[in-house]
Amino acid sequence: YGDVFPTQDVERWMRAAAAVRAAPFEVLFDRAATFGGAGHPRVLRASSEAGAESVRRFHQALGIALADAGEHITARRIEPHMTVSYRGAAAAEALIEPIRWTDRDFVLIDSHYGAGLHEVIGRWPLRA
């Protein structure tokens, strides 16, 4: 990661991640959709009733920890989803048989764009 991000930035992000306190949570992906953009990525979405708010609360806790560590944070709403394909025809959102996923930890990943390589830099358990 040192070739893309300064080591001190990555170390600051890792300290911030270690400071996050959030209980494990369940997300229920209950909709299939395509997002706009190149290739119309196909995704599974979580509705608000199905754990999307839990993901948003975690995202907020992580943002606060990063801000406390000196990172400039821009508040924005996220759309909890799981990408299953980066190519497909645009399709209307549809209800699907729910897929449950329990988040027990989170990771910092160095994604080597275009190389298909995703390197885990750090991993932290969720705990209240």
PDB file of N, CA and C in Angstrom, residues 26-109:
ATOM      1  N   GLU A  26     -26.752  -7.945  11.740  1.00  0.00           N
ATOM      2  CA  GLU A  26     -27.215  -8.748  10.611  1.00  0.00           C
ATOM      3  C   GLU A  26     -27.787  -7.844   9.533  1.00  0.00           C
ATOM      4  N   VAL A  27     -27.485  -8.200   8.305  1.00  0.00           N
ATOM      5  CA  VAL A  27     -28.054  -7.510   7.151  1.00  0.00           C
ATOM      6  C   VAL A  27     -28.820  -8.540   6.342  1.00  0.00           C
ATOM      7  N   LEU A  28     -29.963  -8.147   5.864  1.00  0.00           N
ATOM      8  CA  LEU A  28     -30.798  -9.018   5.060  1.00  0.00           C
ATOM      9  C   LEU A  28     -30.890  -8.400   3.666  1.00  0.00           C
ATOM     10  N   PHE A  29     -30.229  -9.040   2.703  1.00  0.00           N
ATOM     11  CA  PHE A  29     -30.311  -8.565   1.326  1.00  0.00           C
ATOM     12  C   PHE A  29     -31.598  -9.133   0.731  1.00  0.00           C
ATOM     13  N   ASP A  30     -32.522  -8.242   0.394  1.00  0.00           N
ATOM     14  CA  ASP A  30     -33.847  -8.689  -0.025  1.00  0.00           C
ATOM     15  C   ASP A  30     -34.297  -8.117  -1.367  1.00  0.00           C
ATOM     16  N   ARG A  31     -33.367  -7.500  -2.078  1.00  0.00           N
ATOM     17  CA  ARG A  31     -33.701  -6.921  -3.383  1.00  0.00           C
ATOM     18  C   ARG A  31     -32.524  -7.091  -4.339  1.00  0.00           C
ATOM     19  N   ALA A  32     -32.830  -7.352  -5.600  1.00  0.00           N
ATOM     20  CA  ALA A  32     -31.814  -7.379  -6.654  1.00  0.00           C
ATOM     21  C   ALA A  32     -32.026  -6.131  -7.502  1.00  0.00           C
ATOM     22  N   ALA A  33     -30.925  -5.526  -7.909  1.00  0.00           N
ATOM     23  CA  ALA A  33     -31.027  -4.287  -8.685  1.00  0.00           C
ATOM     24  C   ALA A  33     -29.769  -4.110  -9.520  1.00  0.00           C
ATOM     25  N   THR A  34     -29.799  -3.113 -10.387  1.00  0.00           N
ATOM     26  CA  THR A  34     -28.584  -2.682 -11.070  1.00  0.00           C
ATOM     27  C   THR A  34     -28.361  -1.234 -10.677  1.00  0.00           C
ATOM     28  N   PHE A  35     -27.102  -0.882 -10.512  1.00  0.00           N
ATOM     29  CA  PHE A  35     -26.741   0.512 -10.253  1.00  0.00           C
ATOM     30  C   PHE A  35     -26.394   1.148 -11.586  1.00  0.00           C
ATOM     31  N   GLY A  36     -26.547   2.451 -11.662  1.00  0.00           N
ATOM     32  CA  GLY A  36     -26.154   3.174 -12.862  1.00  0.00           C
ATOM     33  C   GLY A  36     -24.647   3.146 -13.005  1.00  0.00           C
ATOM     34  N   GLY A  37     -24.171   3.614 -14.106  1.00  0.00           N
ATOM     35  CA  GLY A  37     -22.732   3.644 -14.323  1.00  0.00           C
ATOM     36  C   GLY A  37     -22.307   2.619 -15.349  1.00  0.00           C
ATOM     37  N   ALA A  38     -21.018   2.624 -15.631  1.00  0.00           N
ATOM     38  CA  ALA A  38     -20.462   1.734 -16.645  1.00  0.00           C
ATOM     39  C   ALA A  38     -20.767   0.283 -16.336  1.00  0.00           C
ATOM     40  N   GLY A  39     -21.362  -0.396 -17.289  1.00  0.00           N
ATOM     41  CA  GLY A  39     -21.613  -1.820 -17.160  1.00  0.00           C
ATOM     42  C   GLY A  39     -22.831  -2.201 -16.351  1.00  0.00           C
ATOM     43  N   HIS A  40     -23.501  -1.255 -15.730  1.00  0.00           N
ATOM     44  CA  HIS A  40     -24.672  -1.536 -14.892  1.00  0.00           C
ATOM     45  C   HIS A  40     -24.390  -2.634 -13.861  1.00  0.00           C
ATOM     46  N   PRO A  41     -23.566  -2.362 -12.856  1.00  0.00           N
ATOM     47  CA  PRO A  41     -23.268  -3.387 -11.851  1.00  0.00           C
ATOM     48  C   PRO A  41     -24.549  -3.979 -11.257  1.00  0.00           C
ATOM     49  N   ARG A  42     -24.561  -5.295 -11.129  1.00  0.00           N
ATOM     50  CA  ARG A  42     -25.684  -5.992 -10.487  1.00  0.00           C
ATOM     51  C   ARG A  42     -25.380  -6.116  -9.003  1.00  0.00           C
ATOM     52  N   VAL A  43     -26.361  -5.780  -8.195  1.00  0.00           N
ATOM     53  CA  VAL A  43     -26.151  -5.767  -6.746  1.00  0.00           C
ATOM     54  C   VAL A  43     -27.323  -6.415  -6.024  1.00  0.00           C
ATOM     55  N   LEU A  44     -27.040  -6.840  -4.801  1.00  0.00           N
ATOM     56  CA  LEU A  44     -28.084  -7.202  -3.852  1.00  0.00           C
ATOM     57  C   LEU A  44     -28.169  -6.032  -2.885  1.00  0.00           C
ATOM     58  N   ARG A  45     -29.378  -5.553  -2.627  1.00  0.00           N
ATOM     59  CA  ARG A  45     -29.582  -4.403  -1.752  1.00  0.00           C
ATOM     60  C   ARG A  45     -30.285  -4.831  -0.472  1.00  0.00           C
ATOM     61  N   ALA A  46     -30.035  -4.075   0.563  1.00  0.00           N
ATOM     62  CA  ALA A  46     -30.722  -4.275   1.835  1.00  0.00           C
ATOM     63  C   ALA A  46     -31.694  -3.120   2.025  1.00  0.00           C
ATOM     64  N   SER A  47     -32.958  -3.440   2.239  1.00  0.00           N
ATOM     65  CA  SER A  47     -33.924  -2.383   2.506  1.00  0.00           C
ATOM     66  C   SER A  47     -33.721  -1.881   3.939  1.00  0.00           C
ATOM     67  N   SER A  48     -34.282  -0.730   4.243  1.00  0.00           N
ATOM     68  CA  SER A  48     -34.126  -0.152   5.578  1.00  0.00           C
ATOM     69  C   SER A  48     -34.608  -1.099   6.662  1.00  0.00           C
ATOM     70  N   GLU A  49     -35.674  -1.814   6.377  1.00  0.00           N
ATOM     71  CA  GLU A  49     -36.224  -2.741   7.363  1.00  0.00           C
ATOM     72  C   GLU A  49     -35.337  -3.967   7.535  1.00  0.00           C
ATOM     73  N   ALA A  50     -34.396  -4.161   6.640  1.00  0.00           N
ATOM     74  CA  ALA A  50     -33.615  -5.394   6.621  1.00  0.00           C
ATOM     75  C   ALA A  50     -32.162  -5.202   7.042  1.00  0.00           C
ATOM     76  N   GLY A  51     -31.877  -4.162   7.798  1.00  0.00           N
ATOM     77  CA  GLY A  51     -30.532  -3.997   8.316  1.00  0.00           C
ATOM     78  C   GLY A  51     -29.726  -2.879   7.696  1.00  0.00           C
ATOM     79  N   ALA A  52     -30.292  -2.182   6.707  1.00  0.00           N
ATOM     80  CA  ALA A  52     -29.552  -1.089   6.082  1.00  0.00           C
ATOM     81  C   ALA A  52     -29.193  -0.028   7.121  1.00  0.00           C
ATOM     82  N   GLU A  53     -30.070   0.211   8.067  1.00  0.00           N
ATOM     83  CA  GLU A  53     -29.772   1.222   9.092  1.00  0.00           C
ATOM     84  C   GLU A  53     -28.617   0.773   9.978  1.00  0.00           C
ATOM     85  N   SER A  54     -28.474  -0.520  10.220  1.00  0.00           N
ATOM     86  CA  SER A  54     -27.327  -1.016  10.996  1.00  0.00           C
ATOM     87  C   SER A  54     -26.025  -0.732  10.261  1.00  0.00           C
ATOM     88  N   VAL A  55     -26.028  -0.939   8.957  1.00  0.00           N
ATOM     89  CA  VAL A  55     -24.844  -0.650   8.155  1.00  0.00           C
ATOM     90  C   VAL A  55     -24.545   0.840   8.210  1.00  0.00           C
ATOM     91  N   ARG A  56     -25.570   1.663   8.099  1.00  0.00           N
ATOM     92  CA  ARG A  56     -25.364   3.116   8.139  1.00  0.00           C
ATOM     93  C   ARG A  56     -24.831   3.568   9.498  1.00  0.00           C
ATOM     94  N   ARG A  57     -25.310   2.974  10.582  1.00  0.00           N
ATOM     95  CA  ARG A  57     -24.789   3.324  11.920  1.00  0.00           C
ATOM     96  C   ARG A  57     -23.316   2.934  12.040  1.00  0.00           C
ATOM     97  N   PHE A  58     -22.952   1.765  11.523  1.00  0.00           N
ATOM     98  CA  PHE A  58     -21.545   1.364  11.543  1.00  0.00           C
ATOM     99  C   PHE A  58     -20.710   2.340  10.717  1.00  0.00           C
ATOM    100  N   HIS A  59     -21.182   2.682   9.538  1.00  0.00           N
ATOM    101  CA  HIS A  59     -20.482   3.627   8.669  1.00  0.00           C
ATOM    102  C   HIS A  59     -20.260   4.958   9.390  1.00  0.00           C
ATOM    103  N   GLN A  60     -21.263   5.410  10.123  1.00  0.00           N
ATOM    104  CA  GLN A  60     -21.141   6.653  10.885  1.00  0.00           C
ATOM    105  C   GLN A  60     -20.098   6.515  11.998  1.00  0.00           C
ATOM    106  N   ALA A  61     -20.106   5.391  12.722  1.00  0.00           N
ATOM    107  CA  ALA A  61     -19.128   5.169  13.794  1.00  0.00           C
ATOM    108  C   ALA A  61     -17.712   5.148  13.228  1.00  0.00           C
ATOM    109  N   LEU A  62     -17.521   4.520  12.085  1.00  0.00           N
ATOM    110  CA  LEU A  62     -16.207   4.493  11.452  1.00  0.00           C
ATOM    111  C   LEU A  62     -15.793   5.898  11.014  1.00  0.00           C
ATOM    112  N   GLY A  63     -16.733   6.647  10.453  1.00  0.00           N
ATOM    113  CA  GLY A  63     -16.444   8.024  10.042  1.00  0.00           C
ATOM    114  C   GLY A  63     -16.034   8.900  11.216  1.00  0.00           C
ATOM    115  N   ILE A  64     -16.704   8.740  12.343  1.00  0.00           N
ATOM    116  CA  ILE A  64     -16.359   9.510  13.540  1.00  0.00           C
ATOM    117  C   ILE A  64     -14.960   9.155  14.010  1.00  0.00           C
ATOM    118  N   ALA A  65     -14.638   7.855  14.027  1.00  0.00           N
ATOM    119  CA  ALA A  65     -13.292   7.422  14.445  1.00  0.00           C
ATOM    120  C   ALA A  65     -12.227   7.984  13.506  1.00  0.00           C
ATOM    121  N   LEU A  66     -12.492   7.988  12.213  1.00  0.00           N
ATOM    122  CA  LEU A  66     -11.540   8.541  11.256  1.00  0.00           C
ATOM    123  C   LEU A  66     -11.386  10.051  11.442  1.00  0.00           C
ATOM    124  N   ALA A  67     -12.502  10.750  11.665  1.00  0.00           N
ATOM    125  CA  ALA A  67     -12.435  12.200  11.910  1.00  0.00           C
ATOM    126  C   ALA A  67     -11.649  12.495  13.180  1.00  0.00           C
ATOM    127  N   ASP A  68     -11.884  11.688  14.226  1.00  0.00           N
ATOM    128  CA  ASP A  68     -11.141  11.866  15.479  1.00  0.00           C
ATOM    129  C   ASP A  68      -9.644  11.656  15.279  1.00  0.00           C
ATOM    130  N   ALA A  69      -9.288  10.854  14.274  1.00  0.00           N
ATOM    131  CA  ALA A  69      -7.877  10.577  13.983  1.00  0.00           C
ATOM    132  C   ALA A  69      -7.273  11.617  13.037  1.00  0.00           C
ATOM    133  N   GLY A  70      -8.076  12.598  12.616  1.00  0.00           N
ATOM    134  CA  GLY A  70      -7.560  13.668  11.783  1.00  0.00           C
ATOM    135  C   GLY A  70      -7.899  13.571  10.307  1.00  0.00           C
ATOM    136  N   GLU A  71      -8.685  12.580   9.935  1.00  0.00           N
ATOM    137  CA  GLU A  71      -9.070  12.421   8.524  1.00  0.00           C
ATOM    138  C   GLU A  71     -10.197  13.405   8.200  1.00  0.00           C
ATOM    139  N   HIS A  72     -10.141  14.013   7.034  1.00  0.00           N
ATOM    140  CA  HIS A  72     -11.236  14.888   6.585  1.00  0.00           C
ATOM    141  C   HIS A  72     -12.366  13.992   6.078  1.00  0.00           C
ATOM    142  N   ILE A  73     -13.528  14.121   6.690  1.00  0.00           N
ATOM    143  CA  ILE A  73     -14.678  13.269   6.347  1.00  0.00           C
ATOM    144  C   ILE A  73     -15.783  14.129   5.752  1.00  0.00           C
ATOM    145  N   THR A  74     -16.348  13.671   4.657  1.00  0.00           N
ATOM    146  CA  THR A  74     -17.498  14.318   4.051  1.00  0.00           C
ATOM    147  C   THR A  74     -18.703  13.424   4.298  1.00  0.00           C
ATOM    148  N   ALA A  75     -19.701  13.954   4.989  1.00  0.00           N
ATOM    149  CA  ALA A  75     -20.896  13.162   5.284  1.00  0.00           C
ATOM    150  C   ALA A  75     -21.679  12.913   3.999  1.00  0.00           C
ATOM    151  N   ARG A  76     -22.048  11.658   3.799  1.00  0.00           N
ATOM    152  CA  ARG A  76     -22.901  11.314   2.675  1.00  0.00           C
ATOM    153  C   ARG A  76     -23.650  10.039   3.005  1.00  0.00           C
ATOM    154  N   ARG A  77     -24.795   9.898   2.397  1.00  0.00           N
ATOM    155  CA  ARG A  77     -25.626   8.718   2.624  1.00  0.00           C
ATOM    156  C   ARG A  77     -25.086   7.565   1.780  1.00  0.00           C
ATOM    157  N   ILE A  78     -25.005   6.391   2.382  1.00  0.00           N
ATOM    158  CA  ILE A  78     -24.530   5.222   1.657  1.00  0.00           C
ATOM    159  C   ILE A  78     -25.705   4.308   1.321  1.00  0.00           C
ATOM    160  N   GLU A  79     -25.514   3.482   0.337  1.00  0.00           N
ATOM    161  CA  GLU A  79     -26.523   2.505  -0.077  1.00  0.00           C
ATOM    162  C   GLU A  79     -25.967   1.115   0.198  1.00  0.00           C
ATOM    163  N   PRO A  80     -26.332   0.502   1.334  1.00  0.00           N
ATOM    164  CA  PRO A  80     -25.800  -0.834   1.653  1.00  0.00           C
ATOM    165  C   PRO A  80     -26.156  -1.845   0.567  1.00  0.00           C
ATOM    166  N   HIS A  81     -25.110  -2.506   0.041  1.00  0.00           N
ATOM    167  CA  HIS A  81     -25.315  -3.462  -1.043  1.00  0.00           C
ATOM    168  C   HIS A  81     -24.133  -4.421  -1.109  1.00  0.00           C
ATOM    169  N   MET A  82     -24.320  -5.479  -1.875  1.00  0.00           N
ATOM    170  CA  MET A  82     -23.256  -6.427  -2.178  1.00  0.00           C
ATOM    171  C   MET A  82     -23.222  -6.567  -3.700  1.00  0.00           C
ATOM    172  N   THR A  83     -22.094  -6.231  -4.309  1.00  0.00           N
ATOM    173  CA  THR A  83     -21.961  -6.338  -5.762  1.00  0.00           C
ATOM    174  C   THR A  83     -21.729  -7.799  -6.125  1.00  0.00           C
ATOM    175  N   VAL A  84     -22.520  -8.305  -7.059  1.00  0.00           N
ATOM    176  CA  VAL A  84     -22.370  -9.692  -7.494  1.00  0.00           C
ATOM    177  C   VAL A  84     -21.815  -9.787  -8.911  1.00  0.00           C
ATOM    178  N   SER A  85     -21.909  -8.699  -9.678  1.00  0.00           N
ATOM    179  CA  SER A  85     -21.369  -8.673 -11.038  1.00  0.00           C
ATOM    180  C   SER A  85     -21.178  -7.215 -11.444  1.00  0.00           C
ATOM    181  N   TYR A  86     -20.121  -6.960 -12.185  1.00  0.00           N
ATOM    182  CA  TYR A  86     -19.876  -5.598 -12.643  1.00  0.00           C
ATOM    183  C   TYR A  86     -20.431  -5.325 -14.028  1.00  0.00           C
ATOM    184  N   ARG A  87     -21.081  -6.313 -14.630  1.00  0.00           N
ATOM    185  CA  ARG A  87     -21.643  -6.128 -15.963  1.00  0.00           C
ATOM    186  C   ARG A  87     -23.040  -6.731 -16.023  1.00  0.00           C
ATOM    187  N   GLY A  88     -23.898  -6.065 -16.755  1.00  0.00           N
ATOM    188  CA  GLY A  88     -25.237  -6.574 -16.958  1.00  0.00           C
ATOM    189  C   GLY A  88     -26.106  -5.501 -17.583  1.00  0.00           C
ATOM    190  N   ALA A  89     -27.217  -5.911 -18.079  1.00  0.00           N
ATOM    191  CA  ALA A  89     -28.167  -4.956 -18.624  1.00  0.00           C
ATOM    192  C   ALA A  89     -28.910  -4.291 -17.476  1.00  0.00           C
ATOM    193  N   ALA A  90     -29.283  -3.041 -17.660  1.00  0.00           N
ATOM    194  CA  ALA A  90     -30.068  -2.345 -16.641  1.00  0.00           C
ATOM    195  C   ALA A  90     -31.356  -3.124 -16.402  1.00  0.00           C
ATOM    196  N   ALA A  91     -31.733  -3.265 -15.143  1.00  0.00           N
ATOM    197  CA  ALA A  91     -32.943  -4.013 -14.791  1.00  0.00           C
ATOM    198  C   ALA A  91     -33.649  -3.312 -13.641  1.00  0.00           C
ATOM    199  N   ALA A  92     -34.939  -3.438 -13.610  1.00  0.00           N
ATOM    200  CA  ALA A  92     -35.719  -2.866 -12.522  1.00  0.00           C
ATOM    201  C   ALA A  92     -35.424  -3.628 -11.232  1.00  0.00           C
ATOM    202  N   GLU A  93     -35.531  -2.935 -10.116  1.00  0.00           N
ATOM    203  CA  GLU A  93     -35.332  -3.584  -8.821  1.00  0.00           C
ATOM    204  C   GLU A  93     -36.418  -4.639  -8.601  1.00  0.00           C
ATOM    205  N   ALA A  94     -36.017  -5.764  -8.000  1.00  0.00           N
ATOM    206  CA  ALA A  94     -36.959  -6.858  -7.768  1.00  0.00           C
ATOM    207  C   ALA A  94     -36.734  -7.452  -6.381  1.00  0.00           C
ATOM    208  N   LEU A  95     -37.818  -7.852  -5.749  1.00  0.00           N
ATOM    209  CA  LEU A  95     -37.704  -8.573  -4.478  1.00  0.00           C
ATOM    210  C   LEU A  95     -37.122  -9.950  -4.745  1.00  0.00           C
ATOM    211  N   ILE A  96     -36.287 -10.424  -3.822  1.00  0.00           N
ATOM    212  CA  ILE A  96     -35.687 -11.751  -3.957  1.00  0.00           C
ATOM    213  C   ILE A  96     -35.868 -12.511  -2.644  1.00  0.00           C
ATOM    214  N   GLU A  97     -35.622 -13.804  -2.706  1.00  0.00           N
ATOM    215  CA  GLU A  97     -35.574 -14.602  -1.486  1.00  0.00           C
ATOM    216  C   GLU A  97     -34.449 -14.008  -0.632  1.00  0.00           C
ATOM    217  N   PRO A  98     -34.752 -13.611   0.605  1.00  0.00           N
ATOM    218  CA  PRO A  98     -33.750 -12.930   1.431  1.00  0.00           C
ATOM    219  C   PRO A  98     -32.479 -13.748   1.665  1.00  0.00           C
ATOM    220  N   ILE A  99     -31.364 -13.057   1.633  1.00  0.00           N
ATOM    221  CA  ILE A  99     -30.057 -13.633   1.940  1.00  0.00           C
ATOM    222  C   ILE A  99     -29.543 -12.933   3.187  1.00  0.00           C
ATOM    223  N   ARG A 100     -29.322 -13.710   4.252  1.00  0.00           N
ATOM    224  CA  ARG A 100     -28.861 -13.137   5.520  1.00  0.00           C
ATOM    225  C   ARG A 100     -27.341 -13.169   5.599  1.00  0.00           C
ATOM    226  N   TRP A 101     -26.802 -12.090   6.150  1.00  0.00           N
ATOM    227  CA  TRP A 101     -25.360 -12.004   6.347  1.00  0.00           C
ATOM    228  C   TRP A 101     -25.121 -11.304   7.676  1.00  0.00           C
ATOM    229  N   THR A 102     -24.297 -11.903   8.519  1.00  0.00           N
ATOM    230  CA  THR A 102     -23.968 -11.303   9.804  1.00  0.00           C
ATOM    231  C   THR A 102     -22.554 -10.750   9.744  1.00  0.00           C
ATOM    232  N   ASP A 103     -22.447  -9.464  10.018  1.00  0.00           N
ATOM    233  CA  ASP A 103     -21.150  -8.797  10.028  1.00  0.00           C
ATOM    234  C   ASP A 103     -20.561  -8.912  11.428  1.00  0.00           C
ATOM    235  N   ARG A 104     -19.447  -9.625  11.532  1.00  0.00           N
ATOM    236  CA  ARG A 104     -18.776  -9.825  12.818  1.00  0.00           C
ATOM    237  C   ARG A 104     -17.425  -9.115  12.895  1.00  0.00           C
ATOM    238  N   ASP A 105     -16.937  -8.658  11.743  1.00  0.00           N
ATOM    239  CA  ASP A 105     -15.673  -7.928  11.719  1.00  0.00           C
ATOM    240  C   ASP A 105     -15.638  -7.046  10.480  1.00  0.00           C
ATOM    241  N   PHE A 106     -14.621  -6.221  10.388  1.00  0.00           N
ATOM    242  CA  PHE A 106     -14.435  -5.410   9.191  1.00  0.00           C
ATOM    243  C   PHE A 106     -12.951  -5.343   8.869  1.00  0.00           C
ATOM    244  N   VAL A 107     -12.657  -5.051   7.610  1.00  0.00           N
ATOM    245  CA  VAL A 107     -11.274  -5.106   7.144  1.00  0.00           C
ATOM    246  C   VAL A 107     -10.916  -3.850   6.357  1.00  0.00           C
ATOM    247  N   LEU A 108      -9.617  -3.565   6.328  1.00  0.00           N
ATOM    248  CA  LEU A 108      -9.052  -2.551   5.453  1.00  0.00           C
ATOM    249  C   LEU A 108      -8.370  -3.315   4.329  1.00  0.00           C
ATOM    250  N   ILE A 109      -8.783  -3.035   3.106  1.00  0.00           N
ATOM    251  CA  ILE A 109      -8.290  -3.778   1.944  1.00  0.00           C
ATOM    252  C   ILE A 109      -7.575  -2.831   0.987  1.00  0.00           C
TER     253      ILE A 109
END
